[in-house]
mmCIF file of C-alpha atoms in Angstrom:
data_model
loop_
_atom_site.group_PDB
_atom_site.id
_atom_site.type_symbol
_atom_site.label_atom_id
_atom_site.label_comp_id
_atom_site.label_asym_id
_atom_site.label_seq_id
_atom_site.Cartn_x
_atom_site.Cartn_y
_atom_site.Cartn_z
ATOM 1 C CA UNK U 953 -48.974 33.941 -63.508
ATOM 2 C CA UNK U 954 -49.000 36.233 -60.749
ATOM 3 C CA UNK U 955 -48.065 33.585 -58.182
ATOM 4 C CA UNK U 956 -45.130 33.154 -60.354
ATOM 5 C CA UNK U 957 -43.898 36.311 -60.499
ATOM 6 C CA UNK U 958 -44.370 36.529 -56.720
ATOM 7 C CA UNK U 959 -42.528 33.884 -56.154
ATOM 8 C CA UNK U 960 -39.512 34.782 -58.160
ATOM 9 C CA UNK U 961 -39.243 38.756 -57.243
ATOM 10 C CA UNK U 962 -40.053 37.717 -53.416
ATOM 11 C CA UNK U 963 -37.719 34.732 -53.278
ATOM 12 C CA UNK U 964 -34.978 35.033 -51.072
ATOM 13 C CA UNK U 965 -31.844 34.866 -53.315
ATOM 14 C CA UNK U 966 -33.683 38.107 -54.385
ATOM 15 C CA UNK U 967 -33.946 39.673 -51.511
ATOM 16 C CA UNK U 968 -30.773 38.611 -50.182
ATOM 17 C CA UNK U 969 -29.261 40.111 -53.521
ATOM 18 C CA UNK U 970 -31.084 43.807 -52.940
ATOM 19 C CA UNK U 971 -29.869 43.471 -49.342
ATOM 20 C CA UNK U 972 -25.809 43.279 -50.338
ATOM 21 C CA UNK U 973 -27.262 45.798 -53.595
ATOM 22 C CA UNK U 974 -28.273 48.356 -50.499
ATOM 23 C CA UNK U 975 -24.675 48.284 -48.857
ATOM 24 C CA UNK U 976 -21.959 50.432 -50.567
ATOM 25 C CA UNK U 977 -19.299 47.286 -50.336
ATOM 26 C CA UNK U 978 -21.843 45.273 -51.791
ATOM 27 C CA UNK U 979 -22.633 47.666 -54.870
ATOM 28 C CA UNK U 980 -18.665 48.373 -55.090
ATOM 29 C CA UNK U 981 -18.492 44.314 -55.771
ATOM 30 C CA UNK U 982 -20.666 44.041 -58.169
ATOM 31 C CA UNK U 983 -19.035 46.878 -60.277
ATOM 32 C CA UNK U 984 -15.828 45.672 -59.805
ATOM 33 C CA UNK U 985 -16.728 42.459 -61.258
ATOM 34 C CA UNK U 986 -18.054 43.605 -64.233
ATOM 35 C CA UNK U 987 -15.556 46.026 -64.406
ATOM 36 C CA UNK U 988 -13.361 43.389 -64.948
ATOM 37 C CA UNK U 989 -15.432 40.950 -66.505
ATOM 38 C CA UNK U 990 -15.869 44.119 -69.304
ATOM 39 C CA UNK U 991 -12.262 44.140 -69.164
ATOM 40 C CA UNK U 992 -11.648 40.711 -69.930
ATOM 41 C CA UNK U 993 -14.167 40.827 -72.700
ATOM 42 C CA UNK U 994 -12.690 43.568 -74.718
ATOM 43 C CA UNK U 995 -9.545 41.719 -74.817
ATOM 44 C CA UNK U 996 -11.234 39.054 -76.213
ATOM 45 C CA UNK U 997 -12.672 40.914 -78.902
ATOM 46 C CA UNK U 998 -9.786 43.018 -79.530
ATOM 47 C CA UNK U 999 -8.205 39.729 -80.069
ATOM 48 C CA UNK U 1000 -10.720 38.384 -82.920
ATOM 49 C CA UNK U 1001 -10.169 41.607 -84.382
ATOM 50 C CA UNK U 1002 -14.002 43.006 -83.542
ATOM 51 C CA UNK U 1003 -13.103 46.524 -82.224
ATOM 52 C CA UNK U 1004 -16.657 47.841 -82.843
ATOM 53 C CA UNK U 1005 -17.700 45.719 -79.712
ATOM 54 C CA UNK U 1006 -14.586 45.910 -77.866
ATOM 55 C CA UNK U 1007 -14.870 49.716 -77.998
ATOM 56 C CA UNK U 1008 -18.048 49.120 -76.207
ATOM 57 C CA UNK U 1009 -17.540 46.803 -73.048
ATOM 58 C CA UNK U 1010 -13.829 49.055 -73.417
ATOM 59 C CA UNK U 1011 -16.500 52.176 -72.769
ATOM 60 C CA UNK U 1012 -18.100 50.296 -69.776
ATOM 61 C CA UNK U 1013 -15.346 49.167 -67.824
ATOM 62 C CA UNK U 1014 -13.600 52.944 -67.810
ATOM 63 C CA UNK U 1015 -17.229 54.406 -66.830
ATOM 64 C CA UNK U 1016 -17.896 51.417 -64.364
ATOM 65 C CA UNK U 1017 -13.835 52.913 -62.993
ATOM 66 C CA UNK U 1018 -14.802 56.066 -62.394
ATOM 67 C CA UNK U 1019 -18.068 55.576 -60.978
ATOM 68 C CA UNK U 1020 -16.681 53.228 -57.870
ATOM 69 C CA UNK U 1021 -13.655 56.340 -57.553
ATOM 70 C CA UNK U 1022 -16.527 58.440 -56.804
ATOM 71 C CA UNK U 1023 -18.172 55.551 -54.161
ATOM 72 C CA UNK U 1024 -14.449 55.818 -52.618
ATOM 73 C CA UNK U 1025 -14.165 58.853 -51.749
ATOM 74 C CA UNK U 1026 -15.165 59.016 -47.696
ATOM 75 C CA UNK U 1027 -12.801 55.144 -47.891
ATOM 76 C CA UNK U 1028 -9.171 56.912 -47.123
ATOM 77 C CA UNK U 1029 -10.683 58.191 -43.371
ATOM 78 C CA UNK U 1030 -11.956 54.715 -42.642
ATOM 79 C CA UNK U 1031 -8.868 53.593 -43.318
ATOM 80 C CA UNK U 1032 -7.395 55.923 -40.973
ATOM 81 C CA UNK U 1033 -9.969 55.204 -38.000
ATOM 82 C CA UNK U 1034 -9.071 51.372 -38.414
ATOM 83 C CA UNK U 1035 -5.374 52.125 -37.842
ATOM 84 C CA UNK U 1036 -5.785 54.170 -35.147
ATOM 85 C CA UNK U 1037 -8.115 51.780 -33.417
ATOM 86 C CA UNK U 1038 -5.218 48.912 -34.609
ATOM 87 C CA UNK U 1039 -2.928 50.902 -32.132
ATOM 88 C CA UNK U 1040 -4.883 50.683 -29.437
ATOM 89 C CA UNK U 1041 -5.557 46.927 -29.000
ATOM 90 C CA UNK U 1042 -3.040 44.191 -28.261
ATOM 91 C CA UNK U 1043 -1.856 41.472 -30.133
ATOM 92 C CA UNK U 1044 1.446 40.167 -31.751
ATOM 93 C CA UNK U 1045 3.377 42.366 -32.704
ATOM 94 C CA UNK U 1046 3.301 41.662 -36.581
ATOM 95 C CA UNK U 1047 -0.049 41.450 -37.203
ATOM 96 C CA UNK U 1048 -0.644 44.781 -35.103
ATOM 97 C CA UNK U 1049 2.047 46.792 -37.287
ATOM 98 C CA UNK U 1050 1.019 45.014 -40.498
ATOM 99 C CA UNK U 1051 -2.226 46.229 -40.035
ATOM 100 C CA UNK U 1052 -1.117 49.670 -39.257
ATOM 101 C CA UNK U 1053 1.123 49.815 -42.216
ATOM 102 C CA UNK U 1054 -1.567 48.447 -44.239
ATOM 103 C CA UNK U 1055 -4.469 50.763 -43.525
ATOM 104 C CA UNK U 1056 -2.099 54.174 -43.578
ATOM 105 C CA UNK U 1057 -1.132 52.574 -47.520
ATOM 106 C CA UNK U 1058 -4.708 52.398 -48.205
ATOM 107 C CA UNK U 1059 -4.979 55.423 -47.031
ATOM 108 C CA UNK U 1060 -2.601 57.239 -49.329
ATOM 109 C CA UNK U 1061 -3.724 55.113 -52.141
ATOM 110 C CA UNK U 1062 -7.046 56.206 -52.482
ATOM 111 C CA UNK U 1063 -6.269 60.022 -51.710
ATOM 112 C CA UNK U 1064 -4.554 59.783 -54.469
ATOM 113 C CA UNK U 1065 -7.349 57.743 -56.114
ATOM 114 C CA UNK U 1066 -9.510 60.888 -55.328
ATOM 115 C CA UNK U 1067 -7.362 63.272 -56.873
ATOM 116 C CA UNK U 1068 -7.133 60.748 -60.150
ATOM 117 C CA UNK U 1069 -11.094 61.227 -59.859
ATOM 118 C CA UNK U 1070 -11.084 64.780 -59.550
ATOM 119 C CA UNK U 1071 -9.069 65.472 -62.417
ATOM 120 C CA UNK U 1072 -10.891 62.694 -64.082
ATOM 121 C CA UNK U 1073 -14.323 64.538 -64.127
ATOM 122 C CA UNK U 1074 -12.126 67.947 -64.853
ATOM 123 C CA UNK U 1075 -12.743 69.197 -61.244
ATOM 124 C CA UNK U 1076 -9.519 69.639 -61.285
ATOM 125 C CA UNK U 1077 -6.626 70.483 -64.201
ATOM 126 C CA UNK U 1078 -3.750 68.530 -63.446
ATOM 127 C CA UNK U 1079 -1.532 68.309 -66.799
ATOM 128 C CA UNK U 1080 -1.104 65.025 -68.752
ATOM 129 C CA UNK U 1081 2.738 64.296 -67.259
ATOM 130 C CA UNK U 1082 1.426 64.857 -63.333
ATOM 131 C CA UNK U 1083 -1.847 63.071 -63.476
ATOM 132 C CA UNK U 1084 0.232 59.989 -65.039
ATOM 133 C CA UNK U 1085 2.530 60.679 -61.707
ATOM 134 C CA UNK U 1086 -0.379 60.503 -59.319
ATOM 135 C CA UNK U 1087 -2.211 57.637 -60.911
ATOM 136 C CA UNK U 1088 1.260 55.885 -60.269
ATOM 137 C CA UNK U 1089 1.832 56.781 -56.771
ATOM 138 C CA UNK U 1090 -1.935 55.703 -56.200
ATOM 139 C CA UNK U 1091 -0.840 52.299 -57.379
ATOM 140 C CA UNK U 1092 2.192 51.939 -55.494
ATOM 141 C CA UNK U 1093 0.377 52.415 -52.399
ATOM 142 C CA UNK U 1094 -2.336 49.750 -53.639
ATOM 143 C CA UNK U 1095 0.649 47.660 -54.336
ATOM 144 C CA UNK U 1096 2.182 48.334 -50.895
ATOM 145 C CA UNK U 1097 -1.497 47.949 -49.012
ATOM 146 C CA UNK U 1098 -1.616 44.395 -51.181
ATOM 147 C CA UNK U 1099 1.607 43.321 -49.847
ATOM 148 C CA UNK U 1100 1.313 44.313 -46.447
ATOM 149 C CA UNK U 1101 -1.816 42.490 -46.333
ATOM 150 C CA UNK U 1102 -0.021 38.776 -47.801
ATOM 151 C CA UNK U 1103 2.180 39.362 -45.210
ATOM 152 C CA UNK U 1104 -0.258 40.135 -42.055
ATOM 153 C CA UNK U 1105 -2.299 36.955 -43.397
ATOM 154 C CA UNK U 1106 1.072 34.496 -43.138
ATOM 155 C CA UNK U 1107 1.473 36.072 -39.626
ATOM 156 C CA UNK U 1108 -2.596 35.646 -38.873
ATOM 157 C CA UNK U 1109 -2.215 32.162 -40.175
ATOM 158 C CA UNK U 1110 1.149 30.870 -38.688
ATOM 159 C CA UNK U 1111 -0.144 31.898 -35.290
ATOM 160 C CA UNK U 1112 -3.989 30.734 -35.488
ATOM 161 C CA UNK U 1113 -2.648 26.989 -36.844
ATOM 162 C CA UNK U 1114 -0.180 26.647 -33.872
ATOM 163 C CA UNK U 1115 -3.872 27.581 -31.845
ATOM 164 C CA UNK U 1116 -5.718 25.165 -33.574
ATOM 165 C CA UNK U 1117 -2.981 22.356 -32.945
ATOM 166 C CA UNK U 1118 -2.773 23.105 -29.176
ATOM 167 C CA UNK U 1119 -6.105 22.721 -28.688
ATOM 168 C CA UNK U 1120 -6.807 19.576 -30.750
ATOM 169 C CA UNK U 1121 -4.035 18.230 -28.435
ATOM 170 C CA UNK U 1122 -5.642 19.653 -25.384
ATOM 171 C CA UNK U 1123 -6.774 17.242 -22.965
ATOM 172 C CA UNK U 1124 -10.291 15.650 -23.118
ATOM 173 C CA UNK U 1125 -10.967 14.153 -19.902
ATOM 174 C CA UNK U 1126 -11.659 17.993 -18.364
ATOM 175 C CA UNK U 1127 -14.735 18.864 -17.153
ATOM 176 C CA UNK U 1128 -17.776 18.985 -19.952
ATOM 177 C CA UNK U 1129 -17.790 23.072 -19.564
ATOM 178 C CA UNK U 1130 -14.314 23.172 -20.175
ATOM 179 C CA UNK U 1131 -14.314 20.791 -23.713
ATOM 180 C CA UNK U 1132 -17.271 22.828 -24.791
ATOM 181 C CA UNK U 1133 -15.496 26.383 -24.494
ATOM 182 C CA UNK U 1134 -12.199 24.278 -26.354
ATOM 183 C CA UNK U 1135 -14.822 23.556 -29.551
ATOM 184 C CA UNK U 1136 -16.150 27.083 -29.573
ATOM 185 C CA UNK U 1137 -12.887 28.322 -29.456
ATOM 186 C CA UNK U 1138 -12.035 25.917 -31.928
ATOM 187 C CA UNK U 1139 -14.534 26.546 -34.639
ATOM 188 C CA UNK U 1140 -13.950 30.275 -34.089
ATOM 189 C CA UNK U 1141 -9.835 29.467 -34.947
ATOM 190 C CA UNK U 1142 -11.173 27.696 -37.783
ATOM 191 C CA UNK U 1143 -13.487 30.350 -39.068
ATOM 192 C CA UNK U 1144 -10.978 32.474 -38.739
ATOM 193 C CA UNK U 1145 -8.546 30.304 -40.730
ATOM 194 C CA UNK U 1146 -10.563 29.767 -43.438
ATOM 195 C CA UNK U 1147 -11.436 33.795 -44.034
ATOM 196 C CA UNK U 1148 -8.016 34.490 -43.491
ATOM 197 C CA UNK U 1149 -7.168 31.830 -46.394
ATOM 198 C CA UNK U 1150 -9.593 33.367 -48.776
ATOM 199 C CA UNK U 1151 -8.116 36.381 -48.058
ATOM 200 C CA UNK U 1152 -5.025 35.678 -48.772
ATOM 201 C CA UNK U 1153 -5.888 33.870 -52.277
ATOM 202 C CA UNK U 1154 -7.955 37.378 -53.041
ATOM 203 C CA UNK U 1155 -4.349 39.454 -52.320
ATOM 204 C CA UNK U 1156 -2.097 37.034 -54.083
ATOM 205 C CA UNK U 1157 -4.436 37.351 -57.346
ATOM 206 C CA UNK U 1158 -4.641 41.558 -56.515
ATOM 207 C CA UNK U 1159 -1.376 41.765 -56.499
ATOM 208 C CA UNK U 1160 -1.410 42.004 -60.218
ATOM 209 C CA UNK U 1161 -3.765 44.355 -61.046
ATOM 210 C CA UNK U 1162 -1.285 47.278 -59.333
ATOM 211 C CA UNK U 1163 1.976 45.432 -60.221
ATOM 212 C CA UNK U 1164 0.761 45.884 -63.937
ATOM 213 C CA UNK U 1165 -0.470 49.439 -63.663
ATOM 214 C CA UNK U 1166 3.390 50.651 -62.498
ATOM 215 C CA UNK U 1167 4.802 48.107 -64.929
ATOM 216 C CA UNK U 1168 6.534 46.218 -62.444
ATOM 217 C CA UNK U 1169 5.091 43.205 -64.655
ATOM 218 C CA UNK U 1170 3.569 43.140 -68.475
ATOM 219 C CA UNK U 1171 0.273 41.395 -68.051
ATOM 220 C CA UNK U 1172 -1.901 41.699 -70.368
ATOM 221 C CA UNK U 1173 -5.746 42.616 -69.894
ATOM 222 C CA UNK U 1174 -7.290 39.283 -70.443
ATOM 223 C CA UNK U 1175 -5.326 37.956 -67.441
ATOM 224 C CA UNK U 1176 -5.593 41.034 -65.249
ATOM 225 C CA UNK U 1177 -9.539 41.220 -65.762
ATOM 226 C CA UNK U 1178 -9.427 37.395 -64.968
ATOM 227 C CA UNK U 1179 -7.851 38.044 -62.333
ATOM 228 C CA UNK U 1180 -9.610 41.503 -60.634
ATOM 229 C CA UNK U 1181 -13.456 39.222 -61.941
ATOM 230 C CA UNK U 1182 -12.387 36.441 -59.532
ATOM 231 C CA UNK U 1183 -11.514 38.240 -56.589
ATOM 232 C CA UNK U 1184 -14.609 40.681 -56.976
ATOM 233 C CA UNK U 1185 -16.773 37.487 -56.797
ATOM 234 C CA UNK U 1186 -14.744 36.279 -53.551
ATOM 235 C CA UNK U 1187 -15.269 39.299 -52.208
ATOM 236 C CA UNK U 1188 -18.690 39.602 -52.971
ATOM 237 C CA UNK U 1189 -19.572 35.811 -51.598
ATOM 238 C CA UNK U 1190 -17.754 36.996 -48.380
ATOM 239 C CA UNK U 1191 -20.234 40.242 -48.188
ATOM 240 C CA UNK U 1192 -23.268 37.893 -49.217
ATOM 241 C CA UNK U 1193 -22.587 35.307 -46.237
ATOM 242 C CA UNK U 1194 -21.625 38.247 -43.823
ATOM 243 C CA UNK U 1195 -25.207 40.041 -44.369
ATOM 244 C CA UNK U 1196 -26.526 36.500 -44.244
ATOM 245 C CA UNK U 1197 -25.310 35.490 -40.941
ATOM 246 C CA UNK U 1198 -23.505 32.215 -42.648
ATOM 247 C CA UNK U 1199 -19.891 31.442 -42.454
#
């Protein structure tokens, strides 16, 4: 018996877990998913009519909410060190002020967050009409950051194909050194291509969850929790394989 529960709290899917569990991305993922997964729930019930139960997993996702607002709240400068660092390298020009234009809306989006977190917790007082306001500007900036992020991926992915295709039609009677550096170079592109892919297909899905919260569209919460659960578990696969060492 004991060799049995060895194996199963020492295996290492479990450690692997309380490795991604230990990072704050990784324990933002998981909450996010169920979140959303709570989300998607509730509407279920509300829609066979059990409120008792709905009221419940309804409870869980709002806690769940304001509990990753509060894991947030040090995110807005990192966003601000990546932009500045985005001005400093070179690159094409559209991916460089994409990113730029990117971070500084994820920057504004969650200060804003912050403040909806504040007032949330009754740090702060705002009234009923201007917290509404700022939880709305937070999500147009989400919304913006979303966008901004499609776009740098079409750009990241135009440019890293036409890569790809030059060097599949590169030459292969060069020197040995010179077709090895093409294939690292190559599965790098590819690498590359597929994360920027996923990445895309996480944004696209996203785009939803803030697009519904200004009203821009009327989706209702089954969909948008099916939506926000799917990329949370993208997201979290990506920060599995990254602490992993896989691609």
């Amino acid at each position: 018996m004991a060799t049995v529960a060895s194996q199963v709290i020492l295996h290492p899917v479990v450690s692997q877990g309380l490795k991604v569990l230990s990072t704050t991305v990784g324990r933002d993922k998981v909450y996010r998913a169920v979140q959303n997964f709570a989300r998607l729930y509730a509407w279920l019930l509300l829609s066979s009519n059990n409120k008792g139960d709905a009221t419940k997993w309804n409870g869980l996702k709002s806690h769940l909410a304001l509990g990753r607002k509060l894991l947030r709240l040090a995110k807005p400068i990192e966003h601000l060190q990546v932009a500045l660092r985005a001005t400093q390298t070179t690159g094409p020009l559209g991916e460089q002020l994409t990113t730029v234009a990117r971070q500084l809306a994820y920057f504004l989006y969650l200060t804003y967050d912050a403040i909806v977190w504040a007032n949330a917790i009754k740090f702060i007082n705002l009234s009923s009409e201007k917290a509404q306001r700022v939880n709305r500007t937070a999500n147009r900036f989400w919304l913006s950051g979303i966008t901004l992020n499609i776009i740098n991926a079409a750009l990241k992915a135009q440019r890293v194909t036409a890569e790809i295709s030059q060097l599949q039609r590169a030459a292969i009677d060069e020197k040995v050194s010179s077709a090895v550096d093409r294939e690292v170079k190559l599965r790098g592109l590819e690498a590359t291509q597929a994360a920027t892919k996923q990445q895309f297909i996480i944004d696209v899905l996203d785009f939803w969850l803030p697009a519904t919260a200004i009203g821009l569209v009327n989706l209702n919460d089954g969909i948008v929790g099916m939506f926000g659960f799917i990329t949370s578990v993208l997201s979290l696969q990506a920060q599995w394989f990254a602490l992993s060492g896989k691609k």
